[in-house]
Amino acid sequence: MLVEVIDTYELMSQRAAEIVAEQVHRKPTSVIGFATGSTPKRLYELLIQEHDERGLDFSKVTTFNLDEYVGLPPKHDQSYHYYMWENLFNHIDVNPSNVHIPHGMADDIDHFCAWYEEQIEAAGGIDLQILGIGANGHLAFNEPGSSLGSRTRIKTLTEKTVKDNARFFDDPDMVPEYAITMGIGTIMEADRLLLVASGERKAQAIRNTLEGPVTAMCPATIVQLHQHSHIIIDKDAATALDYRHHHGIAEPKE
Ligand code: PGA
């Protein structure tokens, strides 16, 4: 586990962008796993900048997203399809036929999930998987209690997630109650993991993830068992760590 604590969200995003860009330069046919949420937004802006200003070429890259809400059409502004096209894919030269995002309107979800796993395998597996982390330690929509060996499947959203999401929807009937998510076992098969976290809101989850025991109650702790996991966090997300000095932060924990 390589842990880097970086001063600010901006510098953290720059470091993460460097790693993704380096992967794409080194292997233009890379398979990259993408995440949604607020944390990677700046990382994606910086990748767009790399593409515009330095010609970072995504034309041969294949992408797989971690998750998607069930029941939301891809054009819905809360769908993760919409998020990815708005925040990244519309602005780079990725080939749309190389983009994979779970299909929240699939008729047969179990069949779709099995197909998604097959597509990852057919692409040769994921070279680099970008990850965020929930304040409760979730990875993608693998909420606490998810099997650490799980594969891509449908999950029921927690009551809290459903409530939190309600504010984004004019029509209460559209608030998703289920999501399709890669499993923890699926995520663990990526060659490299790149987990980004920012802000004090994530400090406890980061502490559990890096210093706690591996447990399904904090799915992100599984990164401890991955041979090439790279965790990049800003100083605020590092405030609860006991071993901060080990990660280059000198001041003692209060
Ligand atoms: P956030 O979400 O980046 O919006 O905090 C991360 C997550 O819940 O996985």
Tab-separated table of C-alpha atoms and ligand atoms in Angstrom:
chain	number	residue	atom	x	y	z
A	1	MET	CA	0.000	0.000	0.000
A	2	LEU	CA	1.491	3.288	-1.052
A	3	VAL	CA	-0.043	6.182	0.877
A	4	GLU	CA	0.614	9.769	-0.123
A	5	VAL	CA	-0.701	12.639	1.950
A	6	ILE	CA	-0.748	15.795	-0.111
A	7	ASP	CA	-1.454	19.309	1.153
A	8	THR	CA	-4.557	20.271	-0.780
A	9	TYR	CA	-7.373	18.884	-2.915
A	10	GLU	CA	-5.883	20.635	-5.937
A	11	LEU	CA	-2.422	19.081	-5.478
A	12	MET	CA	-3.975	15.704	-4.707
A	13	SER	CA	-5.936	15.890	-7.970
A	14	GLN	CA	-2.778	16.870	-9.878
A	15	ARG	CA	-0.910	13.876	-8.471
A	16	ALA	CA	-3.767	11.525	-9.387
A	17	ALA	CA	-3.952	13.013	-12.912
A	18	GLU	CA	-0.207	12.452	-13.324
A	19	ILE	CA	-0.648	8.762	-12.487
A	20	VAL	CA	-3.549	8.264	-14.897
A	21	ALA	CA	-1.730	10.179	-17.669
A	22	GLU	CA	1.416	8.152	-17.118
A	23	GLN	CA	-0.599	4.928	-17.406
A	24	VAL	CA	-2.163	6.061	-20.715
A	25	HIS	CA	1.212	7.222	-22.118
A	26	ARG	CA	2.897	3.975	-21.167
A	27	LYS	CA	0.091	1.809	-22.535
A	28	PRO	CA	-2.170	3.624	-25.017
A	29	THR	CA	-4.563	0.635	-25.005
A	30	SER	CA	-5.006	0.840	-21.216
A	31	VAL	CA	-8.213	-0.296	-19.573
A	32	ILE	CA	-9.130	2.339	-16.995
A	33	GLY	CA	-11.803	1.985	-14.324
A	34	PHE	CA	-13.570	5.255	-13.574
A	35	ALA	CA	-15.447	6.465	-10.511
A	36	THR	CA	-18.081	9.171	-10.082
A	37	GLY	CA	-18.728	11.524	-7.142
A	38	SER	CA	-17.371	14.928	-6.250
A	39	THR	CA	-13.798	13.845	-5.425
A	40	PRO	CA	-12.537	12.895	-8.915
A	41	LYS	CA	-14.109	15.943	-10.631
A	42	ARG	CA	-10.914	17.994	-10.553
A	43	LEU	CA	-8.880	14.954	-11.627
A	44	TYR	CA	-11.111	14.701	-14.713
A	45	GLU	CA	-10.724	18.424	-15.484
A	46	LEU	CA	-6.961	17.968	-15.354
A	47	LEU	CA	-7.121	14.958	-17.703
A	48	ILE	CA	-9.131	17.078	-20.152
A	49	GLN	CA	-6.421	19.730	-19.861
A	50	GLU	CA	-3.721	17.105	-20.551
A	51	HIS	CA	-5.671	16.037	-23.618
A	52	ASP	CA	-6.179	19.609	-24.888
A	53	GLU	CA	-2.760	21.006	-24.150
A	54	ARG	CA	-0.432	18.056	-24.396
A	55	GLY	CA	-2.355	15.693	-26.629
A	56	LEU	CA	-2.958	12.909	-24.106
A	57	ASP	CA	-4.534	10.305	-26.384
A	58	PHE	CA	-7.530	8.336	-25.127
A	59	SER	CA	-8.549	6.997	-28.539
A	60	LYS	CA	-7.422	3.440	-27.773
A	61	VAL	CA	-8.338	3.448	-24.084
A	62	THR	CA	-11.167	1.217	-22.852
A	63	THR	CA	-13.175	2.346	-19.837
A	64	PHE	CA	-15.330	0.618	-17.229
A	65	ASN	CA	-17.315	2.544	-14.648
A	66	LEU	CA	-17.894	1.228	-11.177
A	67	ASP	CA	-21.634	1.705	-10.823
A	68	GLU	CA	-24.956	3.158	-11.976
A	69	TYR	CA	-28.426	3.716	-10.551
A	70	VAL	CA	-31.145	1.285	-11.585
A	71	GLY	CA	-34.124	2.899	-13.318
A	72	LEU	CA	-32.452	6.104	-14.491
A	73	PRO	CA	-32.173	6.605	-18.229
A	74	PRO	CA	-28.624	7.509	-19.357
A	75	LYS	CA	-29.761	11.052	-20.218
A	76	HIS	CA	-31.061	11.752	-16.691
A	77	ASP	CA	-28.850	14.410	-15.122
A	78	GLN	CA	-28.355	12.302	-11.968
A	79	SER	CA	-27.261	9.198	-13.844
A	80	TYR	CA	-23.622	8.230	-13.820
A	81	HIS	CA	-23.750	8.017	-17.623
A	82	TYR	CA	-24.586	11.710	-17.663
A	83	TYR	CA	-21.887	12.481	-15.090
A	84	MET	CA	-19.144	10.696	-17.061
A	85	TRP	CA	-20.024	12.249	-20.421
A	86	GLU	CA	-20.450	15.716	-18.913
A	87	ASN	CA	-17.335	15.631	-16.756
A	88	LEU	CA	-14.933	13.717	-18.982
A	89	PHE	CA	-15.868	11.667	-22.017
A	90	ASN	CA	-17.425	14.498	-24.108
A	91	HIS	CA	-14.184	16.433	-23.777
A	92	ILE	CA	-11.599	13.793	-24.721
A	93	ASP	CA	-11.141	11.540	-27.748
A	94	VAL	CA	-12.359	8.320	-26.149
A	95	ASN	CA	-14.082	6.011	-28.618
A	96	PRO	CA	-17.716	5.709	-27.430
A	97	SER	CA	-17.708	2.007	-28.292
A	98	ASN	CA	-14.887	1.511	-25.756
A	99	VAL	CA	-16.904	3.079	-22.930
A	100	HIS	CA	-18.662	0.764	-20.480
A	101	ILE	CA	-20.989	2.051	-17.789
A	102	PRO	CA	-23.475	-0.289	-16.092
A	103	HIS	CA	-26.866	0.001	-17.775
A	104	GLY	CA	-29.440	1.040	-15.204
A	105	MET	CA	-32.346	0.314	-17.571
A	106	ALA	CA	-31.298	-3.239	-18.429
A	107	ASP	CA	-34.300	-5.588	-18.712
A	108	ASP	CA	-32.474	-8.515	-17.183
A	109	ILE	CA	-30.112	-7.089	-14.592
A	110	ASP	CA	-28.512	-10.378	-13.535
A	111	HIS	CA	-27.745	-11.169	-17.145
A	112	PHE	CA	-26.372	-7.674	-17.661
A	113	CYS	CA	-24.083	-7.976	-14.622
A	114	ALA	CA	-22.661	-11.279	-15.865
A	115	TRP	CA	-22.113	-9.680	-19.300
A	116	TYR	CA	-20.336	-6.705	-17.691
A	117	GLU	CA	-17.936	-9.040	-15.910
A	118	GLU	CA	-17.296	-10.851	-19.205
A	119	GLN	CA	-16.555	-7.556	-20.940
A	120	ILE	CA	-13.952	-6.658	-18.309
A	121	GLU	CA	-12.329	-10.030	-18.793
A	122	ALA	CA	-12.481	-9.803	-22.599
A	123	ALA	CA	-10.742	-6.411	-22.415
A	124	GLY	CA	-7.888	-8.101	-20.567
A	125	GLY	CA	-8.864	-6.814	-17.122
A	126	ILE	CA	-8.604	-3.339	-15.663
A	127	ASP	CA	-5.103	-1.854	-15.591
A	128	LEU	CA	-5.874	1.035	-13.273
A	129	GLN	CA	-9.045	1.457	-11.204
A	130	ILE	CA	-9.837	4.914	-9.842
A	131	LEU	CA	-11.797	4.797	-6.576
A	132	GLY	CA	-13.463	7.211	-4.186
A	133	ILE	CA	-14.523	6.254	-0.685
A	134	GLY	CA	-17.753	6.945	1.170
A	135	ALA	CA	-17.750	8.517	4.627
A	136	ASN	CA	-19.060	5.106	5.787
A	137	GLY	CA	-16.201	3.286	4.066
A	138	HIS	CA	-18.128	2.132	1.015
A	139	LEU	CA	-16.375	1.423	-2.292
A	140	ALA	CA	-18.585	2.094	-5.318
A	141	PHE	CA	-22.079	0.982	-4.098
A	142	ASN	CA	-20.600	-1.766	-1.935
A	143	GLU	CA	-21.997	-0.461	1.331
A	144	PRO	CA	-20.897	-1.778	4.759
A	145	GLY	CA	-21.777	-5.456	4.998
A	146	SER	CA	-21.053	-6.185	1.328
A	147	SER	CA	-19.219	-9.425	0.694
A	148	LEU	CA	-15.522	-8.877	0.182
A	149	GLY	CA	-15.643	-11.468	-2.608
A	150	SER	CA	-18.642	-9.934	-4.399
A	151	ARG	CA	-18.969	-9.522	-8.174
A	152	THR	CA	-20.965	-7.052	-10.300
A	153	ARG	CA	-24.567	-7.204	-9.108
A	154	ILE	CA	-27.643	-5.234	-8.046
A	155	LYS	CA	-27.559	-3.697	-4.570
A	156	THR	CA	-30.252	-2.027	-2.501
A	157	LEU	CA	-29.236	1.498	-1.532
A	158	THR	CA	-29.198	2.267	2.157
A	159	GLU	CA	-32.092	4.327	3.509
A	160	LYS	CA	-29.625	7.143	4.162
A	161	THR	CA	-28.380	7.184	0.557
A	162	VAL	CA	-31.957	7.229	-0.755
A	163	LYS	CA	-32.838	10.119	1.591
A	164	ASP	CA	-29.646	12.028	0.725
A	165	ASN	CA	-30.336	11.647	-2.982
A	166	ALA	CA	-33.962	12.777	-2.804
A	167	ARG	CA	-32.957	16.451	-3.002
A	168	PHE	CA	-31.572	15.965	-6.514
A	169	PHE	CA	-34.894	14.758	-7.921
A	170	ASP	CA	-37.990	16.819	-8.804
A	171	ASP	CA	-40.023	13.633	-9.079
A	172	PRO	CA	-39.846	11.540	-5.861
A	173	ASP	CA	-40.743	8.439	-7.911
A	174	MET	CA	-37.439	8.759	-9.769
A	175	VAL	CA	-35.241	8.537	-6.642
A	176	PRO	CA	-33.354	5.286	-7.175
A	177	GLU	CA	-33.586	2.518	-4.597
A	178	TYR	CA	-31.178	0.148	-6.330
A	179	ALA	CA	-27.870	0.367	-8.113
A	180	ILE	CA	-25.675	-1.904	-10.205
A	181	THR	CA	-22.159	-1.982	-8.845
A	182	MET	CA	-18.921	-3.796	-9.542
A	183	GLY	CA	-18.234	-6.088	-6.605
A	184	ILE	CA	-15.304	-5.885	-4.242
A	185	GLY	CA	-13.932	-9.064	-5.840
A	186	THR	CA	-14.209	-7.401	-9.264
A	187	ILE	CA	-12.409	-4.271	-8.067
A	188	MET	CA	-9.657	-6.351	-6.454
A	189	GLU	CA	-8.800	-7.941	-9.812
A	190	ALA	CA	-7.637	-4.614	-11.259
A	191	ASP	CA	-3.847	-4.489	-11.654
A	192	ARG	CA	-3.596	-1.205	-9.755
A	193	LEU	CA	-5.968	0.699	-7.487
A	194	LEU	CA	-5.870	4.472	-7.147
A	195	LEU	CA	-8.023	5.667	-4.265
A	196	VAL	CA	-8.530	9.401	-3.763
A	197	ALA	CA	-10.092	11.067	-0.708
A	198	SER	CA	-10.367	14.658	0.378
A	199	GLY	CA	-11.675	16.521	3.401
A	200	GLU	CA	-12.244	15.882	7.077
A	201	ARG	CA	-15.576	14.208	6.309
A	202	LYS	CA	-13.522	11.239	5.061
A	203	ALA	CA	-10.946	11.206	7.892
A	204	GLN	CA	-12.520	8.402	9.931
A	205	ALA	CA	-13.153	6.215	6.890
A	206	ILE	CA	-9.531	6.732	5.846
A	207	ARG	CA	-8.313	5.826	9.306
A	208	ASN	CA	-10.384	2.627	9.275
A	209	THR	CA	-9.235	1.848	5.749
A	210	LEU	CA	-5.515	2.278	6.356
A	211	GLU	CA	-5.151	1.373	10.019
A	212	GLY	CA	-8.172	-0.735	10.930
A	213	PRO	CA	-8.747	-4.456	10.517
A	214	VAL	CA	-10.000	-5.675	7.137
A	215	THR	CA	-13.754	-6.013	7.463
A	216	ALA	CA	-16.882	-6.087	5.313
A	217	MET	CA	-18.228	-3.360	7.628
A	218	CYS	CA	-15.738	-0.988	5.968
A	219	PRO	CA	-15.421	-2.367	2.432
A	220	ALA	CA	-12.571	0.031	1.547
A	221	THR	CA	-10.316	-1.835	4.001
A	222	ILE	CA	-9.897	-4.444	1.260
A	223	VAL	CA	-7.264	-2.183	-0.336
A	224	GLN	CA	-4.908	-3.474	2.370
A	225	LEU	CA	-4.941	-6.837	0.607
A	226	HIS	CA	-4.168	-5.476	-2.857
A	227	GLN	CA	-0.596	-5.720	-4.030
A	228	HIS	CA	-0.602	-2.387	-5.864
A	229	SER	CA	-2.925	-0.003	-4.084
A	230	HIS	CA	-2.044	3.664	-4.166
A	231	ILE	CA	-3.947	5.914	-1.785
A	232	ILE	CA	-3.731	9.646	-2.355
A	233	ILE	CA	-5.405	11.842	0.230
A	234	ASP	CA	-5.266	15.460	1.231
A	235	LYS	CA	-4.166	16.593	4.677
A	236	ASP	CA	-7.744	17.026	5.929
A	237	ALA	CA	-8.571	13.404	5.103
A	238	ALA	CA	-5.453	12.325	7.034
A	239	THR	CA	-6.324	14.016	10.340
A	240	ALA	CA	-7.455	10.845	12.153
A	241	LEU	CA	-4.464	8.673	11.224
A	242	ASP	CA	-2.302	7.438	14.099
A	243	TYR	CA	0.654	6.889	11.789
A	244	ARG	CA	0.568	10.292	10.141
A	245	HIS	CA	4.283	10.827	10.686
A	246	HIS	CA	4.907	7.687	8.666
A	247	HIS	CA	3.075	9.275	5.739
A	248	GLY	CA	5.110	12.469	5.907
A	249	ILE	CA	2.942	14.479	8.300
A	250	ALA	CA	5.006	15.667	11.214
A	251	GLU	CA	2.632	17.277	13.716
A	252	PRO	CA	1.280	14.979	16.447
A	253	LYS	CA	-2.374	13.978	16.537
A	254	GLU	CA	-4.273	15.886	19.264
B	1	PGA	P1	-17.678	11.742	-3.079
B	1	PGA	O1	-18.201	10.244	-3.121
B	1	PGA	O2	-16.441	11.791	-3.938
B	1	PGA	O3	-18.802	12.549	-3.656
B	1	PGA	O4	-17.381	12.054	-1.649
B	1	PGA	C1	-17.306	9.195	-2.979
B	1	PGA	C2	-18.070	7.930	-2.738
B	1	PGA	O5	-19.146	7.979	-2.098
B	1	PGA	O6	-17.591	6.864	-3.152
